[in-house]
Amino acid sequence: VRQTLLVPELRELLKSDDLDTLRRFCRQAHPESVAELLSGLETPEIWRVLHCLDVPLRAEIFSHFDLERQVELVTGENRREMARLLEEMSPDDRADLVQRLEPQIRDEILPLVARAEREDIRKLVAYEQGSAGAVMSTDYAALRPEVTISQAIEQLRLQAPDKETIYYVYVVDENRRLIGFVSLKDLILARPNQTVADVMHTDVISVTVDEDQEQVARKIEKYDLIAIPVVNGNGVLVGIVTHDDAMDIIRQEQTEDIEKFMAIGGRHEVGEYLRTSALAHFRRRVVWIMILAGLGLVSGMVVQHFESTLMSLLILAAYMPMLADTGGNTGSQSATLVVRALALGEIGPRDVLRVISKEFFVALLLGLVLAVLTFGKVFFFSQGVQLPHGVTLAKIAVAIAMALGLQVISATLIGALLPLGAARLKLDPAVVASPALTTVVDITGLLIYFTTAKLLLGI
Amino acid sequence: VRQTLLVPELRELLKSDDLDTLRRFCRQAHPESVAELLSGLETPEIWRVLHCLDVPLRAEIFSHFDLERQVELVTGENRREMARLLEEMSPDDRADLVQRLEPQIRDEILPLVARAEREDIRKLVAYEQGSAGAVMSTDYAALRPEVTISQAIEQLRLQAPDKETIYYVYVVDENRRLIGFVSLKDLILARPNQTVADVMHTDVISVTVDEDQEQVARKIEKYDLIAIPVVNGNGVLVGIVTHDDAMDIIRQEQTEDIEKFMAIGGRHEVGEYLRTSALAHFRRRVVWIMILAGLGLVSGMVVQHFESTLMSLLILAAYMPMLADTGGNTGSQSATLVVRALALGEIGPRDVLRVISKEFFVALLLGLVLAVLTFGKVFFFSQGVQLPHGVTLAKIAVAIAMALGLQVISATLIGALLPLGAARLKLDPAVVASPALTTVVDITGLLIYFTTAKLLLGI
C-alpha cells in the first residue's frame, strides 16, 4: 500500500476510476493526513473520494477538515447522506458544525437525523459558547460499580468503537451520578474477579457543565489527564472533554490573549489570517486605532499647552520621541509580564503589593541607568544649541535626565497596575492592550517632561 | 478517607504523629494535589510526609513539585535515599532535575544510582536542550510483531506499572527499529489468537531525536495523539513524548513568543514572575530598553534636522505624538497577526505577496479614514494658530492628513514585512519585537511628516 499520495496522483486515480487504491490509502493513512491531502481537491472530487468509503471512516475523515471547509462541503452533499454522516460524527464535532450551518440548511438536514443524535445535537448546541458544555463530547465510556473486571472489559469491548476514549472509564450510580473512575490500565492490572468498585478511584477531578473552557483546559493540563468528566449541577455525568480538545482550547485562548493585548478586536480564531478578507481585517483593527489616535491628540494638546516652553528651548523637542518611546517600552514590558503571570494563574489581584515593590525596584534601576546616560548625551553632545538667558547646558541635561527617570518609573508602574486593576474588576487583564498603554504613558510622559523642564529651568 | 486537607490540618497530623491518615490521604488524592498542598510546608516537614510513603508513590508526588522546589528538596535528603528516588522517577522528569542540580550535588548522587538508570540519565541529559531527545521519556511499552494478542496483553500487564503510557504500544523488529504501533483499544478489540502484526498500523507518525520540541508538540496536536514515538537516525525507537509534555511545551513556547515579541530577553520560563529577583528582571529588560532608547535618539535627530520647519510652524509639534503613536499601533497590529500566522504555520515566507496585498488594502482603508478625520480636526479646530506668510490652514491640514495616511501605510507594511523577512532568513519572526517596530516607525514617520510638510508648504 502506498503510504503517501500527492494531489495530482489522487486526481489520476479518480480519473482512471481506481477506487480500490484510493480506498486502501484512506484506510491506512491517518485521517488528518487524508483530510489534509483531500483539501487540495474541489468539493465534488472530495465527495467522490469520500463516497467510496464506509460511513464511519467517511465521518472520521470529514471531521478532520477545518470547520469552514466542512460548511462548504455540506452544501455539495445530498441532505439524507449528510444526515447519515452527522449521526456517525463525534458529538462535539457535529455540534460545532451544526452551529456554523446556515439556518435554512440546518433546518433541512436536522429532521433527517435519527432521533437520539438529533436530541444530542440540540442539547450540545444549547450550551453557552466557551463553556465546558459547548466543547464536551457525549460519547464517553461508563460502567456500574458492581460489575466484575472481566465483565467490565467485555462491556468496554462492545462500547469501544463508538467512544471518544476508553482509556478513562467513568463509574456512575443508578442515577448516572459520577461516583468514580477507572483507567483501562487499572482494569488490565486488576484480577478478573474483583469488582469495578474495588479498583475505582473516588477522588475524581471533574468540571461542571457551565465552567469556562479555559478552566477545563487548565485542569486537564495540571493533572495530566487524557480526559476530564463534565457533570451537571446534580453531579450527573453528562460528557467528557478530551486532551486534544484541551490543546485546541489552549491555542485558541493564546491567540485571543495576544490579539487582544495588541489591540485587535473581533473574533479571535486560530489560523484565519489569509482566509479573512481585508475588509474584515480592517473592521477588527479600526476601532482601537481610532480610539488611540484620539488619545494621541491629547498628547498633542499637552505639547500645545507648553508651546512657549518649547519655543524658548527647542532642544526639548529633540528628546520628546525618545522619552515617549522609552515610556511605552518599559510600560509594555511590565504589562506583558504581569498579564502573562495573571493568565497562567501565577499571581492574582491580591499580589498587588509584591508586584508593585518588584516593579518599582526594576524601574528604579532602569530609570537610573537611562538617566545617567541621557545626562551624558545632552551635556557632552549638544554643541551649538542656543540657550535662553540664565539656563546652562548642565541644567538642561539634569532636567531631561530627571524627566526620563520619572517617566520610566511611572510608566513601569502604570503598566503593572492597570492589568492588576482589570483583574480585580474581574475584567480580562489583556484589555489593557499594549498600544493603549503606550499611548497613555505618552500623555503622562509629556506632562512629566514639560513640568520638570518648567520647574527646573524656570522657562 | 478525607478527600482534601489544608496546610494547618496537615501540620496537626504531623504533630500528633498520625501517619496513617497522612498515608491514606496521599494515596487517595491526585499526586498533583498532594504536591500542591505539601508545597505549603517547610522542606523537613515535606520529607517527613514523603518518608511515610513507599518509594514509587514518593517519586510520583516528588515529580509533581515544580523544578525549583525539587532542587531545594534534594539538598534536604540523604544522598542514598535521593538516588533511590531518582531510580523510581520517570526518565524525563529525573533528567530535567539532574540537569538543574549543582555539579557537586550531582556528582555525589549519581554514583549511587543503579547502573541502568544512571546510563539512562547520562543519555537523556546529553541531548540538546529543546530537542525531542531532551523532552522524551524512555519508559515506553514495546512489543514484537509475531506475538499473539493474548500474549501481548499479558506482556503489557507486566510492563504497565513502569511505563509512562500503555495506551499506545510500539512494535519493533529484532534491531529495535520502529515498524508499527497498536493502541490498547486495538488490542482489546482484536481476537486473542491474531498476532500483533495482523492488527498493527504501519503508518506510524514519529519524530527524530534532534527534531525541535515545538515540532513535536505540533505533531501531537495535529494528529490528536496520546504519545509520539522518537526514533534515531537509523529508525531505532529511543523514546516517546506524551500529550502532557506537549502541552507543557506549547505553554512554554507561548510564553517565549510573547516575551520575545515584547522585547524581554533571557530565559523564558513559565510561572517564574514572582520567583525571579528584581535584579534578574532588570537584566532581562535593560538591553532592549537601551537599544530602543538609542533608536529613540535617532528620532530626535530627525526632529533636530527639521528644526527650522518646526520653528516656523509650531502647530506641527502638536500632531507629532499622534503620528508616532498611530504608526506604532498600526505596525504592531499587522506584525502581531503576521507573527502569529507564521508561528501557527498558517503562512510561510512564500506568502509574502498575498500578505502584502492584504495588508496594503487594510492600510489604505485605515489611512484614508484617519486622514479624513485628521484633516477635519486640523481645519476646523485650529483657532488662533499663527500662520507663516503664504501658508493657509487648509494647506496645513492637507499636509498633516497626507503625512498621517502615508505613515499608516508604511508602518503597516513594515510591520508585516519585517517578520516575513526574519522568517526567510530562518530567524524567529518574534525577534521583530513590537517595541522595536514602534521605535523604527517613529523614525520613518517623522521623516515622512517633515518631508511632506516641507514639500507641500514650502517652509
GROMACS .gro file of N, CA, C and O in nm, chain B residues 115 152 281 351 451:
model
   20
  574ARG      N    1   2.301   0.126   3.791
  574ARG     CA    2   2.373   0.147   3.666
  574ARG      C    3   2.282   0.179   3.547
  574ARG      O    4   2.304   0.276   3.474
  611ALA      N    5   0.035  -1.052   2.402
  611ALA     CA    6   0.064  -0.908   2.406
  611ALA      C    7   0.003  -0.845   2.529
  611ALA      O    8   0.069  -0.770   2.602
  740HIS      N    9   1.510   4.046   3.676
  740HIS     CA   10   1.413   4.110   3.587
  740HIS      C   11   1.480   4.226   3.514
  740HIS      O   12   1.464   4.245   3.394
  810ASP      N   13   0.446   3.331   0.114
  810ASP     CA   14   0.319   3.401   0.101
  810ASP      C   15   0.333   3.552   0.102
  810ASP      O   16   0.235   3.624   0.120
  910THR      N   17   0.909   6.587   0.576
  910THR     CA   18   0.933   6.598   0.432
  910THR      C   19   0.806   6.642   0.361
  910THR      O   20   0.808   6.733   0.277
   0.00000   0.00000   0.00000
